[in-house]
PDB file of C-alpha atoms in Angstrom:
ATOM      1  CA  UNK E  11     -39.581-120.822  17.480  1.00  0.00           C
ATOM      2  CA  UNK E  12     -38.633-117.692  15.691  1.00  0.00           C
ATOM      3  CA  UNK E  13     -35.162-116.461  16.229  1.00  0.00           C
ATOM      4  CA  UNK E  14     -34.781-113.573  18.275  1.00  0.00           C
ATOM      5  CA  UNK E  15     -34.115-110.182  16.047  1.00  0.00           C
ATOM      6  CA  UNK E  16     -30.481-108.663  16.753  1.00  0.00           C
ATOM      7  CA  UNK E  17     -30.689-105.098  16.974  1.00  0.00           C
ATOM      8  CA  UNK E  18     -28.323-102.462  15.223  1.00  0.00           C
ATOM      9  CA  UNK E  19     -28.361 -99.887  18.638  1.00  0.00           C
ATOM     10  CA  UNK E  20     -27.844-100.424  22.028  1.00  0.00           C
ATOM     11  CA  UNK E  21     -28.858 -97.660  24.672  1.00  0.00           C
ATOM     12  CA  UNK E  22     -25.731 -97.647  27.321  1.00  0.00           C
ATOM     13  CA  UNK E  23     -27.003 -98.881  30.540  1.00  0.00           C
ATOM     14  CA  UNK E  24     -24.838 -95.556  32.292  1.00  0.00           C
ATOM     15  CA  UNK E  25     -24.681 -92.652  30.673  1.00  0.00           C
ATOM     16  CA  UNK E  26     -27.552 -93.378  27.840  1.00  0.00           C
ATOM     17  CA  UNK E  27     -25.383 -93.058  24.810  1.00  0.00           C
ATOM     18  CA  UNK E  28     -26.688 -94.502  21.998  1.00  0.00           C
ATOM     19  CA  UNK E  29     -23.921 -97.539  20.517  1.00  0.00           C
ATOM     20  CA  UNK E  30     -23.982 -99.008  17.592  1.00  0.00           C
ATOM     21  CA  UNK E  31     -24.199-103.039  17.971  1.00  0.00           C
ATOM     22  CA  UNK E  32     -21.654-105.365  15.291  1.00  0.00           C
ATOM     23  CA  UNK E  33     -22.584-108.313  13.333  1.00  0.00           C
ATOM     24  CA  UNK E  34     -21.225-111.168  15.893  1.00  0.00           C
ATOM     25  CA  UNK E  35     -20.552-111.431  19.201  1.00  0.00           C
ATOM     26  CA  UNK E  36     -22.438-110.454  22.533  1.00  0.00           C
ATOM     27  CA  UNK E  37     -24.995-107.949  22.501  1.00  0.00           C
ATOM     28  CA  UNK E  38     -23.069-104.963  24.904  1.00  0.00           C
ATOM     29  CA  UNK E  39     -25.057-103.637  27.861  1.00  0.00           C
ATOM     30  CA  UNK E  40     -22.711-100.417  28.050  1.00  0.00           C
ATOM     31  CA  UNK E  41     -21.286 -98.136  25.553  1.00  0.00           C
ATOM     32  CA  UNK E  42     -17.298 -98.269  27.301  1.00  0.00           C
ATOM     33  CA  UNK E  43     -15.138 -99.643  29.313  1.00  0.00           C
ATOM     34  CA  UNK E  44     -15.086 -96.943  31.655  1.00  0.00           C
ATOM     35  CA  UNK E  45     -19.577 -96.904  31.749  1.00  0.00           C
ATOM     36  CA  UNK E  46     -19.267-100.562  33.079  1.00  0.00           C
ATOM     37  CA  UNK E  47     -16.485 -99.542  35.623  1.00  0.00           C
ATOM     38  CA  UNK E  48     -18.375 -96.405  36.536  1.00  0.00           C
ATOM     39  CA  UNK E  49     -21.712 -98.543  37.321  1.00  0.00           C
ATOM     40  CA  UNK E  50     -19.740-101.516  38.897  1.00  0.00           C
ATOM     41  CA  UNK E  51     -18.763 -98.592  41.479  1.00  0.00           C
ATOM     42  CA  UNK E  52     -22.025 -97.185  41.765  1.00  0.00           C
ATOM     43  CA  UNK E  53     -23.584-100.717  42.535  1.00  0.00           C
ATOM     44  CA  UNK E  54     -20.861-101.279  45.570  1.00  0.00           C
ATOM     45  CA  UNK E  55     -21.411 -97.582  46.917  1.00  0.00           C
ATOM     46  CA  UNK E  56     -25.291 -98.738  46.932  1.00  0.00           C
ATOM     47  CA  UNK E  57     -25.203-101.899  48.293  1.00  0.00           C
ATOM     48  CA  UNK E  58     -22.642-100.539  50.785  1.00  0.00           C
ATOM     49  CA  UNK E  59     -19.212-102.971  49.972  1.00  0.00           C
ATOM     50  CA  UNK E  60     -17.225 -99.941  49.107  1.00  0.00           C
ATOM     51  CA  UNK E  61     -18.039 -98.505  52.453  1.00  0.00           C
ATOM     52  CA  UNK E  62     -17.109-101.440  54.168  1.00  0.00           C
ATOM     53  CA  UNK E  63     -14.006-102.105  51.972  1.00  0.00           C
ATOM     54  CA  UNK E  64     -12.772 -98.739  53.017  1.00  0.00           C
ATOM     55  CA  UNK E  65     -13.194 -98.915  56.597  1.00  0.00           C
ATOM     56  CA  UNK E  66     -11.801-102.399  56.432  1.00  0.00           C
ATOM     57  CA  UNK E  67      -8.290-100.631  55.154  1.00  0.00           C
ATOM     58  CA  UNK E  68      -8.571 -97.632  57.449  1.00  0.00           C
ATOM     59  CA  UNK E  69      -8.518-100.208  60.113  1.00  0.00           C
ATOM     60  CA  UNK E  70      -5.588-101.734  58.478  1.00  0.00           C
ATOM     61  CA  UNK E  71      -3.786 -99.154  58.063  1.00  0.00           C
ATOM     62  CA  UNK E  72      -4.094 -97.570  61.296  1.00  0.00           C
ATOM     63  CA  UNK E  73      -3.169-101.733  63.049  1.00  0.00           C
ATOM     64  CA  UNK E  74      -0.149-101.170  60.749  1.00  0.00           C
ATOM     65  CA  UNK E  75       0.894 -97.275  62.320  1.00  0.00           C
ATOM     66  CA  UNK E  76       0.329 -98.496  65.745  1.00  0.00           C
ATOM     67  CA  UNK E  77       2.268-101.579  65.131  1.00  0.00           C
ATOM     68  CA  UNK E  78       5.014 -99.620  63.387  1.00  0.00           C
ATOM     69  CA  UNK E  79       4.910 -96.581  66.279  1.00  0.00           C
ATOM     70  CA  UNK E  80       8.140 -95.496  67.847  1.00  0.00           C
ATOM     71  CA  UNK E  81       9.065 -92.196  69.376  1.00  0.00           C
ATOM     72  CA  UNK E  82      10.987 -89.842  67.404  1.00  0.00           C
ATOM     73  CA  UNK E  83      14.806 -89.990  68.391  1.00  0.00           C
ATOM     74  CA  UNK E  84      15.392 -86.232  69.351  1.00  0.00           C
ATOM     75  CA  UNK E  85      12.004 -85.339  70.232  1.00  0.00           C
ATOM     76  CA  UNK E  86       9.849 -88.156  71.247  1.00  0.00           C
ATOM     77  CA  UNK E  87       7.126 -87.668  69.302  1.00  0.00           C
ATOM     78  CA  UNK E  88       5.523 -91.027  68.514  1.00  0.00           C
ATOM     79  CA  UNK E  89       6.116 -91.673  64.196  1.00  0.00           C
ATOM     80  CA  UNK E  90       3.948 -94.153  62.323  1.00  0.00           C
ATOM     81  CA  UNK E  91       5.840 -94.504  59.229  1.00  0.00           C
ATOM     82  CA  UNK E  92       8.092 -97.318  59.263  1.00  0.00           C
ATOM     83  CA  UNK E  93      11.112 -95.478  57.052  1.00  0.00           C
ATOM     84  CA  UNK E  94      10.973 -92.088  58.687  1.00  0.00           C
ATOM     85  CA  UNK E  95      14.148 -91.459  60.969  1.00  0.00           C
ATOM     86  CA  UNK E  96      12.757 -88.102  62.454  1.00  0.00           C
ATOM     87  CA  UNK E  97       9.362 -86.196  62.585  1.00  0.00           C
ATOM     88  CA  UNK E  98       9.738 -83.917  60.172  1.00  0.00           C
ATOM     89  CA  UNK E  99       9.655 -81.158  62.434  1.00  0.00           C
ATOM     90  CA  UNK E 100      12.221 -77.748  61.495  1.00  0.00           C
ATOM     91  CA  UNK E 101      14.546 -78.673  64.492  1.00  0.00           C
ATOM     92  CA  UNK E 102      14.851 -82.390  64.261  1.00  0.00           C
ATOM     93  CA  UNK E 103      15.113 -81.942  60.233  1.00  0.00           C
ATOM     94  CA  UNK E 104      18.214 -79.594  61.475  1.00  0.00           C
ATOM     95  CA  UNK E 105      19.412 -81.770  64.258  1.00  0.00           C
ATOM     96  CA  UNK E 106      19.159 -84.983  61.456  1.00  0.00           C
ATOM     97  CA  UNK E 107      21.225 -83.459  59.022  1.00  0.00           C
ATOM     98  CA  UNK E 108      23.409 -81.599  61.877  1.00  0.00           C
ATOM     99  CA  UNK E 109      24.239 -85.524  62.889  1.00  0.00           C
ATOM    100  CA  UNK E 110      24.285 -86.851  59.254  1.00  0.00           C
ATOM    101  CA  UNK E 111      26.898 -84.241  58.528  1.00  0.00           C
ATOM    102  CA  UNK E 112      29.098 -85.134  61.367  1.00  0.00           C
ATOM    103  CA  UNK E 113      29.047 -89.537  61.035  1.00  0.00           C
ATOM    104  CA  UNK E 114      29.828 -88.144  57.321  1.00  0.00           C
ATOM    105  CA  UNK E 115      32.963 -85.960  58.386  1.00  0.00           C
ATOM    106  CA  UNK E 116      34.152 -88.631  60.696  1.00  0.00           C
ATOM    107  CA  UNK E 117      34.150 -91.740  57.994  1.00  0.00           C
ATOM    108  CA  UNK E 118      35.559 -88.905  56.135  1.00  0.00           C
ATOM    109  CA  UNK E 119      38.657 -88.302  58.816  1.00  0.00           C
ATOM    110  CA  UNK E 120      39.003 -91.683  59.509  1.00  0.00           C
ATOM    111  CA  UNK E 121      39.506 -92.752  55.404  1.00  0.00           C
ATOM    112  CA  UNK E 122      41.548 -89.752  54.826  1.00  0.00           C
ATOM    113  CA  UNK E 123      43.291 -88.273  57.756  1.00  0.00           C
ATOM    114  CA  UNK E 124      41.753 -85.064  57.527  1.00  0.00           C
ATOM    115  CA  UNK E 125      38.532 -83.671  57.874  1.00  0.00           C
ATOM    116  CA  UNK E 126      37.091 -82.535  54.763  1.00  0.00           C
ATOM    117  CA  UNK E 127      35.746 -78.834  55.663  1.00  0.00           C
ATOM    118  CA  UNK E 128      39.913 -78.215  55.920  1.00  0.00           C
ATOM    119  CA  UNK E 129      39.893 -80.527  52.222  1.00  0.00           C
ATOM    120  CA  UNK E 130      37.597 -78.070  51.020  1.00  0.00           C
ATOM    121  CA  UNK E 131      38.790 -74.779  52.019  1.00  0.00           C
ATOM    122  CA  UNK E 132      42.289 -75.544  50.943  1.00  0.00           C
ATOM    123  CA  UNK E 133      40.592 -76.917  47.234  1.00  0.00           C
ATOM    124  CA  UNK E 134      38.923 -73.276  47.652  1.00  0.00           C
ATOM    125  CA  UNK E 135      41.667 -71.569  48.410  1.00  0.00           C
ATOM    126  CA  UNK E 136      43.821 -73.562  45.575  1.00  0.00           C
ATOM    127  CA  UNK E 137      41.026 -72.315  42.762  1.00  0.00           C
ATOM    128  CA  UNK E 138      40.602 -68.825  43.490  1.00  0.00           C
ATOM    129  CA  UNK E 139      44.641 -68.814  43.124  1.00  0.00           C
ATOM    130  CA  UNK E 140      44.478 -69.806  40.112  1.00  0.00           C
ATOM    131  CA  UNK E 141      41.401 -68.397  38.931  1.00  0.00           C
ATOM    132  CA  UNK E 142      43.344 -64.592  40.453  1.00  0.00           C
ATOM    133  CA  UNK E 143      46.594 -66.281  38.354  1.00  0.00           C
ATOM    134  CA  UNK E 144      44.429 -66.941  35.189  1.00  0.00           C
ATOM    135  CA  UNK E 145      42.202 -63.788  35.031  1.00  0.00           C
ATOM    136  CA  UNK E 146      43.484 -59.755  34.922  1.00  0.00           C
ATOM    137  CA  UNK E 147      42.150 -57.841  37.339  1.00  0.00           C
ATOM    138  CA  UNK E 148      38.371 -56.608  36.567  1.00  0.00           C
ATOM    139  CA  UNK E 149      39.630 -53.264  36.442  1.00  0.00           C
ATOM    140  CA  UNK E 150      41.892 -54.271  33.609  1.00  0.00           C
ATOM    141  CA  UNK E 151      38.937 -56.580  31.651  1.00  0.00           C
ATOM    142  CA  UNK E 152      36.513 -54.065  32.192  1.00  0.00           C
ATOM    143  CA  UNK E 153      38.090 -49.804  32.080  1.00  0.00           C
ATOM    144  CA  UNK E 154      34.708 -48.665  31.725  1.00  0.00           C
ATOM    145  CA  UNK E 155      33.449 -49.782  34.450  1.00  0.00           C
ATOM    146  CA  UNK E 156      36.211 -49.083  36.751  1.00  0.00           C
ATOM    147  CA  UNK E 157      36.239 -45.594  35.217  1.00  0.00           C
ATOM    148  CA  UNK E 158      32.608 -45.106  36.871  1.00  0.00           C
ATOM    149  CA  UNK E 159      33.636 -46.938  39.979  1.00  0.00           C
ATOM    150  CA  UNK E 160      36.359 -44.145  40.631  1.00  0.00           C
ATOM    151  CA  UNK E 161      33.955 -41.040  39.389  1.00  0.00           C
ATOM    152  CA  UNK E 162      31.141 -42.154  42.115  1.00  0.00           C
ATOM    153  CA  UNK E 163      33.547 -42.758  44.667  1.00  0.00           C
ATOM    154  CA  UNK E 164      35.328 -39.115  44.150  1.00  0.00           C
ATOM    155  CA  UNK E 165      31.642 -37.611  43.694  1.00  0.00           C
ATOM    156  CA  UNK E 166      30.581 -39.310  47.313  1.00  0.00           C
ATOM    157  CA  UNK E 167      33.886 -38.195  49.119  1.00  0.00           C
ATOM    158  CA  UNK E 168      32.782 -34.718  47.902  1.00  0.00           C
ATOM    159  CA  UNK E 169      29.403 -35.011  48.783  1.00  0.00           C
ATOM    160  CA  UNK E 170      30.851 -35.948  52.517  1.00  0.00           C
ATOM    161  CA  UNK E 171      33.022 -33.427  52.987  1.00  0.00           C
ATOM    162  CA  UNK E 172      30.575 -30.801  51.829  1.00  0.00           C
ATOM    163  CA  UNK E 173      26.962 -32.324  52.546  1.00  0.00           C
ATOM    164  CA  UNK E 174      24.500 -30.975  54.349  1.00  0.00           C
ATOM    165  CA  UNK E 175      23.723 -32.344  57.772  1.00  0.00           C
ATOM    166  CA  UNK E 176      20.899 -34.475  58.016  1.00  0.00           C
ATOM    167  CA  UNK E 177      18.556 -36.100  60.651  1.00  0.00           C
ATOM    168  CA  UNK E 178      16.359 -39.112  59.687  1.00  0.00           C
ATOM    169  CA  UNK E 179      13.547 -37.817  62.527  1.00  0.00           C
ATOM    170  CA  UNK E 180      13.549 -34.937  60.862  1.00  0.00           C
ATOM    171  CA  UNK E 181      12.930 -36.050  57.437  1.00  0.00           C
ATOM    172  CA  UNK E 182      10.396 -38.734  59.172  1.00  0.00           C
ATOM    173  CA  UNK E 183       8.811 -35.594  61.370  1.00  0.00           C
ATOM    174  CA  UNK E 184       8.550 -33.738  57.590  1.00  0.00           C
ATOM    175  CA  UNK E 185       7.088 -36.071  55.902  1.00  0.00           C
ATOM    176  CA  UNK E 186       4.562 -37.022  58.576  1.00  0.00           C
ATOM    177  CA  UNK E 187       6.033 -40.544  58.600  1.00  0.00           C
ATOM    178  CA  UNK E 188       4.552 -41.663  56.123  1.00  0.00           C
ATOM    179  CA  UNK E 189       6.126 -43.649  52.875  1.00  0.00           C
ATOM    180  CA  UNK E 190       7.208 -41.217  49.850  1.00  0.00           C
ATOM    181  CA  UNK E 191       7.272 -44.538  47.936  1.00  0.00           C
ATOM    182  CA  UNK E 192       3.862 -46.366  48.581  1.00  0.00           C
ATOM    183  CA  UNK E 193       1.715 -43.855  50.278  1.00  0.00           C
ATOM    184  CA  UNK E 194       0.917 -45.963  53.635  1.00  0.00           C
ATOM    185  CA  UNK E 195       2.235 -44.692  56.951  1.00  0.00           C
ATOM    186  CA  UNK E 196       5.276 -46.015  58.814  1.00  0.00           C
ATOM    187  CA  UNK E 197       5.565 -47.309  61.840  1.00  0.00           C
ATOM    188  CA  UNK E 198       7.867 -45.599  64.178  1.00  0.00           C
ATOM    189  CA  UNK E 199       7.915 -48.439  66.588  1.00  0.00           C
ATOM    190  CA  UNK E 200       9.469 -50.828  63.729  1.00  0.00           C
ATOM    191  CA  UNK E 201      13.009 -51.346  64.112  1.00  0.00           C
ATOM    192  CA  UNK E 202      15.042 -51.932  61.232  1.00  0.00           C
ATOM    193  CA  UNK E 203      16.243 -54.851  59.735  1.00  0.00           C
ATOM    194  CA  UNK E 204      12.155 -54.998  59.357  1.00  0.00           C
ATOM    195  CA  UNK E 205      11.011 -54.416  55.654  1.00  0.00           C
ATOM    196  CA  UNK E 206       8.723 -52.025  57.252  1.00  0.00           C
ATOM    197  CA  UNK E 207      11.320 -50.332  59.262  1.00  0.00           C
ATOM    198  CA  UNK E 208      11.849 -45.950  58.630  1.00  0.00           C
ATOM    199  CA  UNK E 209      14.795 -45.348  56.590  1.00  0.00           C
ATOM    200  CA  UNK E 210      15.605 -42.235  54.661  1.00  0.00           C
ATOM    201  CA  UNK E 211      15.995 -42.385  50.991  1.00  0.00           C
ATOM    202  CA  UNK E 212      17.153 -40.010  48.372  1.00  0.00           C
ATOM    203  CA  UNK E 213      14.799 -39.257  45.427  1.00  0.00           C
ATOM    204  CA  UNK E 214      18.267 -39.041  42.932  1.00  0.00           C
ATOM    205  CA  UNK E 215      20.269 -41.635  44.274  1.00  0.00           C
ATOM    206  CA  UNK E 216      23.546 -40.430  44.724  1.00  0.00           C
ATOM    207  CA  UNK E 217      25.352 -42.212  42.342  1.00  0.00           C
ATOM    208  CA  UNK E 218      23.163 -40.301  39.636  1.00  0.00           C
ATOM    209  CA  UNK E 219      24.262 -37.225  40.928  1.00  0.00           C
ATOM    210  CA  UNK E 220      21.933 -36.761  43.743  1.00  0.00           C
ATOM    211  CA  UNK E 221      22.496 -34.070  46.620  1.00  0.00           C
ATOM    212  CA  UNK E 222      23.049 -34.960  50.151  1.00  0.00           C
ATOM    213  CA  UNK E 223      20.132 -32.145  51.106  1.00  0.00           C
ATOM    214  CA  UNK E 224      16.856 -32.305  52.679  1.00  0.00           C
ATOM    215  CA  UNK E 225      15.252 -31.151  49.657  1.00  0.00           C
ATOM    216  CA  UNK E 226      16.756 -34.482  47.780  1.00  0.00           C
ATOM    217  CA  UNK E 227      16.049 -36.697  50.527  1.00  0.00           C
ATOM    218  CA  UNK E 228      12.495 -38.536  51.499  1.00  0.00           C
ATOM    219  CA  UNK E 229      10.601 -40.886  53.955  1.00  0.00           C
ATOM    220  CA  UNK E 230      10.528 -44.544  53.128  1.00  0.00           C
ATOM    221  CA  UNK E 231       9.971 -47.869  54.320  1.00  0.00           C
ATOM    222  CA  UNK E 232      13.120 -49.945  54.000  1.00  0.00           C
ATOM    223  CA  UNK E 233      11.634 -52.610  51.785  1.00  0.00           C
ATOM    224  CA  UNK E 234      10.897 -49.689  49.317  1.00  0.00           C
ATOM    225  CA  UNK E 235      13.878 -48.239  49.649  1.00  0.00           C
ATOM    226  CA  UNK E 236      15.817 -51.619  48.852  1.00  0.00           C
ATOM    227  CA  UNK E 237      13.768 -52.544  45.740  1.00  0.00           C
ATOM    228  CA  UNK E 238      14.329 -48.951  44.525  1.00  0.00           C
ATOM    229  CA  UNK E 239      17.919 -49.103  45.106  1.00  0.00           C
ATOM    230  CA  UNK E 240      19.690 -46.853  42.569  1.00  0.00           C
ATOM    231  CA  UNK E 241      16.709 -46.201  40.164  1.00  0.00           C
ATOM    232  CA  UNK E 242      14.566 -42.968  40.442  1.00  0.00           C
ATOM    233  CA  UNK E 243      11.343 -44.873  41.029  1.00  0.00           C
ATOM    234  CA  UNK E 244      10.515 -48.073  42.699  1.00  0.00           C
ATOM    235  CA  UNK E 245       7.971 -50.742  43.209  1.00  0.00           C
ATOM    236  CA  UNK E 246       5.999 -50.183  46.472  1.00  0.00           C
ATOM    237  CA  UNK E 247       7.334 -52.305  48.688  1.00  0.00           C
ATOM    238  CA  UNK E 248       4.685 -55.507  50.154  1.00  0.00           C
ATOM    239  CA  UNK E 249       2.122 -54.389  53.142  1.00  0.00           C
ATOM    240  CA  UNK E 250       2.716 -56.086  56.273  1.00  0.00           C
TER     241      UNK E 250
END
């Protein structure tokens, strides 16, 4: 009987690939590793055994939750995961730490004789003593600066005595309520601290020199009027 003929190529049982086929050894069926893996899991999603595996841990897993179920200990919301001490919601996250923070401050008290929050503030208090001990005054490190300090305050105590006298609704009435700094329209029923609250802002910010006038003064949302701050443009602020 005539011994079979080994052949030099293999076509990869997978993808197709075309492998080259060495002197000794078994003749390969795929081209990889990963080809044989890939058609091993093809074969169990056909047959079905992966879809059985899978439901057989999904049942697992959910014998294990329900085994492991206990009501959360500030809200009573039933938890599944054995190490989890809270739900996770915002207010038992707050009223976890809230309690952590106080069995913490009483081993604290009860090792030390003193509760640390009065530790800290004295170690506080001790630091910026010595830091104000170490350090001139900023005035002293830095004369420019305090030299500008002292020109803008004099220029707004000026301004104050002598400014003009202004009302935001009229600005707002002026302007048609609308944003001098982004173009959309403001809300009049907004009430500040709201980004999108009406404020009044002045196109040269008066520590550039800027009048106290209605001609130097604008309609603007107060997000926009934040991010400008003391530059003489600014970003439109983000649309609600």
């Amino acid at each position: 009987m005539a011994e079979a003929t080994r052949p030099t190529f293999i076509i990869c049982a997978h993808c197709g690939t075309e492998k080259a086929v060495g002197p000794r050894g078994p003749i390969p069926t795929y081209c990889s590793a990963s080809c044989r893996a890939a058609r091993k899991h093809q074969r169990s999603r056909d047959d079905g055994r992966y879809a059985a595996a899978l439901e057989a841990q999904r049942q697992e897993t959910a014998a294990r939750q329900a085994a492991n179920a206990r009501p959360c200990p500030y809200c009573g919301t039933l938890m599944t995961h054995p190490r989890r001490v809270q739900c996770g919601s915002d207010e038992c996250k707050l009223r976890y730490c809230a309690d952590r923070m106080r069995e913490w401050n009483q081993a604290h008290m009860e090792g030390t004789g003193q509760w640390y929050h009065r530790l800290y503030a004295e170690q506080q208090r001790e630091y910026s003593r010595r830091r104000y001990q170490e350090l001139p005054h900023w005035r002293t490190r830095y004369p420019e600066a305090g030299a500008r300090v002292d020109a803008r305050r004099r220029m707004r105590v000026e301004q104050a005595a002598h400014a003009e006298a202004i009302v935001p609704a009229d600005v707002h009435a002026r302007d048609g309520w609308t944003c001098q700094l982004c173009g959309q329209p403001i809300d009049p029923g907004v009430a500040w601290p709201d980004p999108m609250s009406a404020s009044v802002d002045h196109k040269v910010p008066l520590s550039k020199g800027g009048a106290h006038s209605m001609a130097n003064v604008q309609s603007a949302h107060l997000g926009c009027n934040s991010s400008k701050g003391a530059r003489l443009t600014a970003s439109p602020c983000r649309e609600s």
